[in-house]
C-alpha cells in the first residue's frame, strides 16, 4: 500500500514538473513575439496589449500540442515519412481551425471585442498558425523517430550482450567437454599401467592403485578450475609421473625444472600432463633403450615459455598438428585457442639430435585473472 502511494506521489510530481516547464516554454514564446510588437510599434503598443495579442495564440497551441503528439504516435507511427506527412495535412487544417475557433470564442471572456469580419479573422491567423502546426508535427515526427532509433539501439545492445553471453557459455561448455575427454583418457592409460602389474607384481599394482586414488582426488580439485598456478600443475605432473615411472622403471627418465618466479603464473589446468604423456608414449617409449623427457618453464618478458623436449623417435616428415595430433595434444591446442583466443601458442619442432620439442608461449596471467 505504501509503495502504491509513493509511486502515485512520484507520478504526480513528474506531471507537475512537466506542466510547469510547458507553461514556462509557451509563456516564453508569447513574451518573445510580444517584444517584436512592442519594438515595431515604437512603444505605441504597451507590453500589456502585446501580450494580450500573443498569449492566447501560444497558450492554445500549448493545450493542443499533447493532442498532436498523441495523434501522430497513435495513428501515424510506423508509416512511411511521405505517407505520414500527407496524413498530417488534413490534421493540420483541422487543428489550425480549432485553434482559431478557441481564440475567437474566448475573446468575450478576455474582454476583447468581437471581430467585424469572421472571415478576415480566420485568414489573418490561418497561415501563420498552419506553420506553427507544421513545426509541432515536425517535432512529433522527429521525437518518434529518435525514440525508435534508441529502441533499436537498446535491442541491438541487448542482442549483442545475449550473443556474447551465449558465446561465453558455448566456450565454457567446450572447455568442460575437452577437460572431460582428458580425464578419462588419462584414467584409462593409468589403469592400463596398473593392470600390467596385476599378475606379475600384485604388490606394485596395489601400491599404484593407492597412488592413483590420491591422484584422482587431487584431480577433482585441479580440474574444477580453468586456470591453476604453474606450481600446482607441476605438483599434479609429479603425481602422474610417479605412476608412469613404475611401468618404465629405469628405462625412461623425466626431469622438470621451473624458475621460481614462474611458479605463481596461471596456466590452464591439465596442460602439462598430456604433453608429457605424449612425449613418453609416442616419443621415448618405442625405443628399446628408452630415453629422456625434459620439462622447463621460465618467464620471458610478458610471456611464460614452457618446453617439453624428448630424445625419442621423432615424427614423420609429413606429420602435421592439424591432421595427426592425438586426443591429448589436440585437446591442448583447442583449449589454448578457446582460453586465449590465439592459434600460435603451441609449436612443435624436430630436434636435430632426435626427438621433438613442444614449446608453449603463454601470456602472463595473475591469480586474479585466472579465476
Short mmCIF file of C-alpha atoms in Angstrom, two decimals:
data_model
loop_
_atom_site.label_atom_id
_atom_site.label_comp_id
_atom_site.label_asym_id
_atom_site.label_seq_id
_atom_site.Cartn_x
_atom_site.Cartn_y
_atom_site.Cartn_z
CA UNK A 1 0.00 0.00 0.00
CA UNK A 2 2.84 2.37 0.93
CA UNK A 3 4.65 1.60 -2.32
CA UNK A 4 1.50 2.40 -4.32
CA UNK A 5 1.14 5.77 -2.57
CA UNK A 6 4.82 6.58 -3.16
CA UNK A 7 4.51 5.68 -6.84
CA UNK A 8 1.42 7.86 -7.21
CA UNK A 9 3.21 10.75 -5.49
CA UNK A 10 6.22 10.44 -7.81
CA UNK A 11 3.92 10.32 -10.85
CA UNK A 12 2.10 13.46 -9.70
CA UNK A 13 5.44 15.17 -9.13
CA UNK A 14 6.61 14.37 -12.66
CA UNK A 15 3.32 15.62 -14.12
CA UNK A 16 3.51 18.91 -12.20
CA UNK A 17 7.11 19.46 -13.31
CA UNK A 18 6.12 18.78 -16.91
CA UNK A 19 3.21 21.25 -16.70
CA UNK A 20 5.48 23.86 -15.14
CA UNK A 21 8.13 23.61 -17.87
CA UNK A 22 5.47 23.55 -20.61
CA UNK A 23 3.83 26.69 -19.19
CA UNK A 24 7.23 28.37 -18.97
CA UNK A 25 8.03 27.43 -22.58
CA UNK A 26 4.78 28.73 -24.11
CA UNK A 27 4.90 31.87 -21.94
CA UNK A 28 8.44 32.48 -23.18
CA UNK A 29 7.24 32.27 -26.80
CA UNK A 30 4.41 34.71 -26.07
CA UNK A 31 6.82 37.18 -24.46
CA UNK A 32 9.30 36.80 -27.32
CA UNK A 33 6.75 37.66 -30.03
CA UNK A 34 5.20 40.34 -27.84
CA UNK A 35 8.59 42.05 -27.78
CA UNK A 36 8.51 42.20 -31.57
CA UNK A 37 5.15 44.01 -31.48
CA UNK A 38 6.40 46.47 -28.87
CA UNK A 39 9.59 47.23 -30.81
CA UNK A 40 7.87 47.60 -34.18
CA UNK A 41 5.24 49.96 -32.71
CA UNK A 42 7.97 52.17 -31.26
CA UNK A 43 6.26 51.90 -27.89
CA UNK A 44 2.81 52.87 -29.12
CA UNK A 45 1.54 49.42 -28.14
CA UNK A 46 2.32 48.69 -24.49
CA UNK A 47 3.53 45.30 -23.20
CA UNK A 48 0.09 44.52 -21.81
CA UNK A 49 -1.58 44.97 -25.18
CA UNK A 50 1.15 42.99 -26.97
CA UNK A 51 0.88 40.09 -24.51
CA UNK A 52 -2.92 40.16 -24.80
CA UNK A 53 -2.44 39.55 -28.54
CA UNK A 54 0.29 36.85 -28.38
CA UNK A 55 -0.56 34.85 -25.25
CA UNK A 56 -3.91 33.41 -26.44
CA UNK A 57 -2.27 32.01 -29.59
CA UNK A 58 0.63 30.30 -27.82
CA UNK A 59 -1.37 29.08 -24.83
CA UNK A 60 -3.97 27.49 -27.12
CA UNK A 61 -1.24 25.77 -29.10
CA UNK A 62 0.29 24.67 -25.82
CA UNK A 63 -3.01 22.95 -25.00
CA UNK A 64 -3.28 21.37 -28.47
CA UNK A 65 0.32 20.12 -28.68
CA UNK A 66 -0.17 16.97 -26.50
CA UNK A 67 -3.09 16.04 -28.76
CA UNK A 68 -0.97 16.47 -31.89
CA UNK A 69 1.73 14.27 -30.36
CA UNK A 70 -0.85 11.66 -29.37
CA UNK A 71 -2.46 11.57 -32.83
CA UNK A 72 0.92 11.27 -34.52
CA UNK A 73 2.01 8.43 -32.24
CA UNK A 74 -1.29 6.53 -32.26
CA UNK A 75 -2.45 6.94 -35.85
CA UNK A 76 0.59 7.70 -37.97
CA UNK A 77 3.56 5.95 -36.32
CA UNK A 78 5.01 3.15 -38.41
CA UNK A 79 4.04 4.66 -41.77
CA UNK A 80 6.49 5.93 -44.35
CA UNK A 81 7.63 9.53 -43.96
CA UNK A 82 5.79 10.62 -47.12
CA UNK A 83 2.56 8.94 -46.01
CA UNK A 84 2.92 10.35 -42.53
CA UNK A 85 3.34 13.92 -43.81
CA UNK A 86 0.40 13.51 -46.21
CA UNK A 87 -1.91 12.43 -43.39
CA UNK A 88 -0.78 15.38 -41.29
CA UNK A 89 -2.19 17.80 -43.89
CA UNK A 90 -5.89 17.34 -43.00
CA UNK A 91 -4.96 17.20 -39.33
CA UNK A 92 -3.10 20.49 -39.74
CA UNK A 93 -6.16 22.17 -41.26
CA UNK A 94 -8.44 20.80 -38.54
CA UNK A 95 -6.14 21.72 -35.63
CA UNK A 96 -5.45 25.17 -37.07
CA UNK A 97 -9.16 25.89 -37.42
CA UNK A 98 -9.76 24.58 -33.90
CA UNK A 99 -7.04 26.86 -32.52
CA UNK A 100 -8.57 29.91 -34.20
CA UNK A 101 -12.08 28.98 -33.09
CA UNK A 102 -10.96 28.66 -29.47
CA UNK A 103 -9.31 32.05 -29.55
CA UNK A 104 -12.34 33.56 -31.23
CA UNK A 105 -14.76 32.11 -28.67
CA UNK A 106 -12.54 33.25 -25.79
CA UNK A 107 -12.49 36.91 -26.85
CA UNK A 108 -15.58 37.90 -24.82
CA UNK A 109 -14.09 36.18 -21.78
CA UNK A 110 -10.85 38.12 -22.24
CA UNK A 111 -12.77 41.36 -22.69
CA UNK A 112 -11.82 41.73 -26.35
CA UNK A 113 -14.39 42.97 -28.88
CA UNK A 114 -15.92 40.65 -31.43
CA UNK A 115 -14.11 40.99 -34.80
CA UNK A 116 -16.04 42.85 -37.51
CA UNK A 117 -15.31 40.08 -40.04
CA UNK A 118 -15.02 36.42 -39.06
CA UNK A 119 -13.53 35.54 -42.46
CA UNK A 120 -10.80 38.14 -42.12
CA UNK A 121 -10.14 36.99 -38.56
CA UNK A 122 -9.53 33.44 -39.84
CA UNK A 123 -7.43 34.48 -42.85
CA UNK A 124 -5.20 36.75 -40.75
CA UNK A 125 -4.32 33.87 -38.48
CA UNK A 126 -4.71 30.70 -40.57
CA UNK A 127 -1.41 30.64 -42.48
CA UNK A 128 0.75 31.61 -39.51
CA UNK A 129 -0.98 29.01 -37.30
CA UNK A 130 -0.56 26.43 -40.04
CA UNK A 131 3.20 26.95 -39.80
CA UNK A 132 3.01 26.53 -36.03
CA UNK A 133 1.28 23.18 -36.53
CA UNK A 134 3.96 22.16 -39.05
CA UNK A 135 6.69 22.85 -36.50
CA UNK A 136 4.83 20.90 -33.79
CA UNK A 137 4.20 17.97 -36.16
CA UNK A 138 7.85 18.02 -37.24
CA UNK A 139 8.96 17.82 -33.62
CA UNK A 140 6.50 14.96 -33.00
CA UNK A 141 7.77 13.01 -36.00
CA UNK A 142 11.42 13.63 -35.11
CA UNK A 143 10.79 12.63 -31.49
CA UNK A 144 9.10 9.41 -32.57
CA UNK A 145 11.90 8.51 -34.98
CA UNK A 146 14.51 9.26 -32.31
CA UNK A 147 12.66 7.05 -29.82
CA UNK A 148 12.51 4.22 -32.36
CA UNK A 149 16.23 4.57 -33.11
CA UNK A 150 17.03 4.44 -29.38
CA UNK A 151 14.80 1.40 -29.00
CA UNK A 152 16.57 -0.37 -31.88
CA UNK A 153 19.94 0.53 -30.36
CA UNK A 154 18.83 -0.87 -26.99
CA UNK A 155 17.57 -4.01 -28.67
CA UNK A 156 20.81 -4.35 -30.64
CA UNK A 157 22.80 -3.85 -27.44
CA UNK A 158 20.72 -6.46 -25.63
CA UNK A 159 21.12 -8.88 -28.53
CA UNK A 160 24.88 -8.26 -28.53
CA UNK A 161 25.01 -8.96 -24.77
CA UNK A 162 22.94 -12.13 -25.25
CA UNK A 163 25.19 -13.23 -28.12
CA UNK A 164 28.31 -12.57 -26.03
CA UNK A 165 26.84 -14.46 -23.08
CA UNK A 166 25.85 -17.35 -25.37
CA UNK A 167 29.34 -17.40 -26.89
CA UNK A 168 30.88 -17.40 -23.41
CA UNK A 169 28.68 -20.29 -22.33
CA UNK A 170 29.47 -22.21 -25.51
CA UNK A 171 33.20 -21.71 -24.90
CA UNK A 172 32.81 -22.83 -21.29
CA UNK A 173 30.84 -25.89 -22.40
CA UNK A 174 33.52 -26.65 -25.00
CA UNK A 175 36.27 -26.36 -22.39
CA UNK A 176 34.35 -28.57 -19.99
CA UNK A 177 33.98 -31.12 -22.77
CA UNK A 178 37.70 -31.00 -23.54
CA UNK A 179 38.61 -31.46 -19.87
CA UNK A 180 36.11 -34.30 -19.62
CA UNK A 181 37.88 -36.01 -22.54
CA UNK A 182 41.32 -35.61 -20.96
CA UNK A 183 40.47 -37.08 -17.57
CA UNK A 184 39.03 -40.42 -18.83
CA UNK A 185 41.89 -40.59 -21.35
CA UNK A 186 44.43 -40.22 -18.56
CA UNK A 187 42.48 -42.62 -16.29
CA UNK A 188 42.38 -45.39 -18.90
CA UNK A 189 46.12 -45.11 -19.50
CA UNK A 190 46.84 -45.20 -15.77
CA UNK A 191 44.62 -48.27 -15.34
CA UNK A 192 46.42 -49.98 -18.21
CA UNK A 193 49.70 -49.31 -16.45
CA UNK A 194 48.39 -50.80 -13.21
CA UNK A 195 46.83 -53.81 -14.96
CA UNK A 196 50.25 -54.69 -16.36
CA UNK A 197 51.44 -55.39 -12.78
CA UNK A 198 48.31 -57.22 -11.60
CA UNK A 199 49.75 -60.72 -12.29
CA UNK A 200 53.47 -60.05 -12.37
CA UNK A 201 53.70 -57.86 -9.28
CA UNK A 202 50.47 -57.62 -7.24
CA UNK A 203 52.22 -55.61 -4.53
CA UNK A 204 53.26 -52.96 -7.06
CA UNK A 205 49.75 -52.99 -8.50
CA UNK A 206 48.26 -52.32 -5.05
CA UNK A 207 50.73 -49.52 -4.41
CA UNK A 208 49.93 -47.94 -7.78
CA UNK A 209 46.21 -48.20 -7.10
CA UNK A 210 46.71 -46.22 -3.90
CA UNK A 211 48.73 -43.60 -5.77
CA UNK A 212 46.04 -43.46 -8.47
CA UNK A 213 43.37 -42.85 -5.81
CA UNK A 214 45.40 -39.97 -4.40
CA UNK A 215 45.94 -38.61 -7.88
CA UNK A 216 42.24 -38.79 -8.78
CA UNK A 217 41.26 -36.99 -5.58
CA UNK A 218 43.75 -34.26 -6.42
CA UNK A 219 42.48 -34.09 -10.00
CA UNK A 220 38.94 -33.29 -8.81
CA UNK A 221 40.18 -30.05 -7.29
CA UNK A 222 42.73 -29.46 -10.03
CA UNK A 223 40.28 -29.90 -12.89
CA UNK A 224 37.46 -27.85 -11.36
CA UNK A 225 39.18 -24.60 -12.36
CA UNK A 226 40.09 -23.45 -15.85
CA UNK A 227 43.39 -22.00 -14.58
CA UNK A 228 45.80 -23.11 -11.85
CA UNK A 229 49.26 -21.92 -10.88
CA UNK A 230 52.22 -23.47 -12.62
CA UNK A 231 53.33 -24.80 -9.22
CA UNK A 232 50.03 -26.68 -8.84
CA UNK A 233 50.30 -28.00 -12.37
CA UNK A 234 53.82 -29.30 -11.70
CA UNK A 235 52.66 -30.98 -8.47
CA UNK A 236 49.94 -32.78 -10.40
CA UNK A 237 52.51 -33.76 -13.04
CA UNK A 238 54.78 -35.23 -10.35
CA UNK A 239 51.88 -37.39 -9.11
CA UNK A 240 51.25 -38.61 -12.63
CA UNK A 241 54.95 -39.39 -13.22
CA UNK A 242 55.03 -41.43 -10.01
CA UNK A 243 52.65 -43.88 -11.69
CA UNK A 244 54.28 -43.80 -15.12
CA UNK A 245 57.78 -44.38 -13.73
CA UNK A 246 56.64 -47.67 -12.21
CA UNK A 247 55.87 -49.10 -15.61
CA UNK A 248 59.02 -47.97 -17.39
CA UNK A 249 61.27 -48.34 -14.33
CA UNK A 250 64.75 -47.06 -15.17
CA UNK A 251 64.27 -47.09 -18.93
CA UNK A 252 62.75 -43.61 -19.11
CA UNK A 253 63.71 -40.55 -17.07
CA UNK A 254 61.90 -37.25 -16.72
CA UNK A 255 63.48 -34.01 -15.50
CA UNK A 256 61.37 -30.99 -14.52
CA UNK A 257 62.87 -27.54 -14.00
CA UNK A 258 60.97 -24.28 -13.45
CA UNK A 259 62.19 -20.84 -12.42
CA UNK A 260 60.97 -19.74 -9.02
CA UNK A 261 59.37 -16.58 -10.41
CA UNK A 262 57.30 -18.69 -12.83
CA UNK A 263 55.61 -20.89 -10.23
CA UNK A 264 52.84 -18.39 -9.47
CA UNK A 265 51.90 -17.81 -13.12
CA UNK A 266 48.41 -19.06 -14.01
CA UNK A 267 48.23 -21.75 -16.68
CA UNK A 268 45.35 -23.90 -17.99
CA UNK A 269 44.70 -26.94 -15.80
CA UNK A 270 45.77 -30.33 -17.23
CA UNK A 271 48.21 -28.56 -19.53
CA UNK A 272 51.47 -30.45 -18.97
CA UNK A 273 50.25 -33.99 -18.28
CA UNK A 274 49.02 -34.73 -21.84
CA UNK A 275 52.18 -33.19 -23.32
CA UNK A 276 54.48 -35.29 -21.13
CA UNK A 277 52.32 -38.37 -21.71
CA UNK A 278 52.56 -37.80 -25.45
CA UNK A 279 56.36 -37.46 -25.24
CA UNK A 280 56.68 -40.67 -23.22
CA UNK A 281 54.30 -42.93 -25.11
CA UNK A 282 54.97 -41.75 -28.66
CA UNK A 283 58.49 -40.42 -28.31
CA UNK A 284 60.77 -42.36 -25.99
CA UNK A 285 58.71 -45.46 -25.07
CA UNK A 286 59.01 -47.08 -28.55
CA UNK A 287 62.81 -47.02 -28.23
CA UNK A 288 64.25 -50.21 -26.74
CA UNK A 289 66.88 -48.21 -24.91
CA UNK A 290 64.28 -45.80 -23.53
CA UNK A 291 65.05 -42.12 -23.36
CA UNK A 292 64.73 -38.84 -21.55
CA UNK A 293 62.00 -36.20 -21.29
CA UNK A 294 62.78 -32.71 -20.10
CA UNK A 295 60.23 -30.11 -18.95
CA UNK A 296 61.33 -26.49 -18.43
CA UNK A 297 59.40 -23.32 -17.61
CA UNK A 298 60.59 -19.73 -17.41
CA UNK A 299 59.32 -16.17 -17.71
CA UNK A 300 60.17 -14.48 -20.98
CA UNK A 301 59.08 -10.84 -20.86
CA UNK A 302 55.28 -10.77 -20.86
CA UNK A 303 55.05 -14.49 -21.59
CA UNK A 304 55.61 -17.80 -19.88
CA UNK A 305 57.67 -20.19 -22.01
CA UNK A 306 57.18 -23.91 -21.35
CA UNK A 307 59.12 -26.57 -23.24
CA UNK A 308 58.59 -30.33 -23.26
CA UNK A 309 61.51 -31.99 -25.06
CA UNK A 310 62.32 -35.65 -25.66
CA UNK A 311 65.06 -37.60 -27.44
CA UNK A 312 62.68 -40.19 -28.85
CA UNK A 313 61.82 -41.44 -32.29
CA UNK A 314 60.55 -38.08 -33.54
CA UNK A 315 57.72 -37.55 -36.00
CA UNK A 316 57.37 -38.35 -39.72
CA UNK A 317 58.17 -35.68 -42.27
CA UNK A 318 54.52 -35.39 -43.35
CA UNK A 319 53.23 -35.10 -39.76
CA UNK A 320 51.07 -32.03 -39.06
CA UNK A 321 49.50 -30.74 -35.88
CA UNK A 322 46.12 -30.24 -37.55
CA UNK A 323 45.91 -33.64 -39.20
CA UNK A 324 47.87 -36.03 -36.95
CA UNK A 325 47.52 -34.81 -33.35
CA UNK A 326 46.03 -37.33 -30.93
CA UNK A 327 43.36 -36.76 -28.28
CA UNK A 328 45.64 -35.26 -25.63
CA UNK A 329 47.65 -32.95 -27.89
CA UNK A 330 44.60 -31.95 -29.95
CA UNK A 331 42.65 -31.01 -26.83
CA UNK A 332 45.54 -28.90 -25.54
CA UNK A 333 45.58 -26.94 -28.80
CA UNK A 334 41.80 -26.43 -28.74
CA UNK A 335 41.76 -25.34 -25.10
CA UNK A 336 44.57 -22.83 -25.66
CA UNK A 337 42.68 -21.33 -28.60
CA UNK A 338 39.46 -21.02 -26.57
CA UNK A 339 41.13 -19.63 -23.45
CA UNK A 340 43.49 -17.15 -25.11
CA UNK A 341 41.85 -16.56 -28.50
CA UNK A 342 45.10 -17.33 -30.36
CA UNK A 343 46.26 -20.18 -32.57
CA UNK A 344 50.04 -19.85 -32.42
CA UNK A 345 50.67 -20.51 -28.71
CA UNK A 346 51.86 -24.10 -29.26
CA UNK A 347 54.64 -25.07 -31.66
CA UNK A 348 56.25 -28.44 -32.37
CA UNK A 349 59.74 -28.71 -33.82
CA UNK A 350 62.04 -31.62 -34.64
CA UNK A 351 65.21 -31.83 -32.57
CA UNK A 352 68.32 -32.33 -34.80
CA UNK A 353 69.75 -34.98 -32.48
CA UNK A 354 66.44 -36.88 -32.43
CA UNK A 355 63.05 -36.39 -30.86
CA UNK A 356 60.78 -33.37 -30.76
CA UNK A 357 60.27 -30.23 -28.71
CA UNK A 358 56.86 -28.81 -27.86
CA UNK A 359 57.02 -25.13 -26.94
CA UNK A 360 54.27 -23.08 -25.34
CA UNK A 361 54.36 -19.27 -25.18
CA UNK A 362 51.54 -18.24 -22.86
CA UNK A 363 50.55 -14.68 -21.94
CA UNK A 364 51.23 -14.00 -18.26
CA UNK A 365 48.11 -14.13 -16.07
CA UNK A 366 47.89 -13.21 -12.41
CA UNK A 367 45.94 -15.25 -9.86
CA UNK A 368 43.01 -12.81 -10.06
CA UNK A 369 42.83 -13.06 -13.86
CA UNK A 370 42.97 -16.80 -13.83
CA UNK A 371 39.82 -17.40 -11.80
#
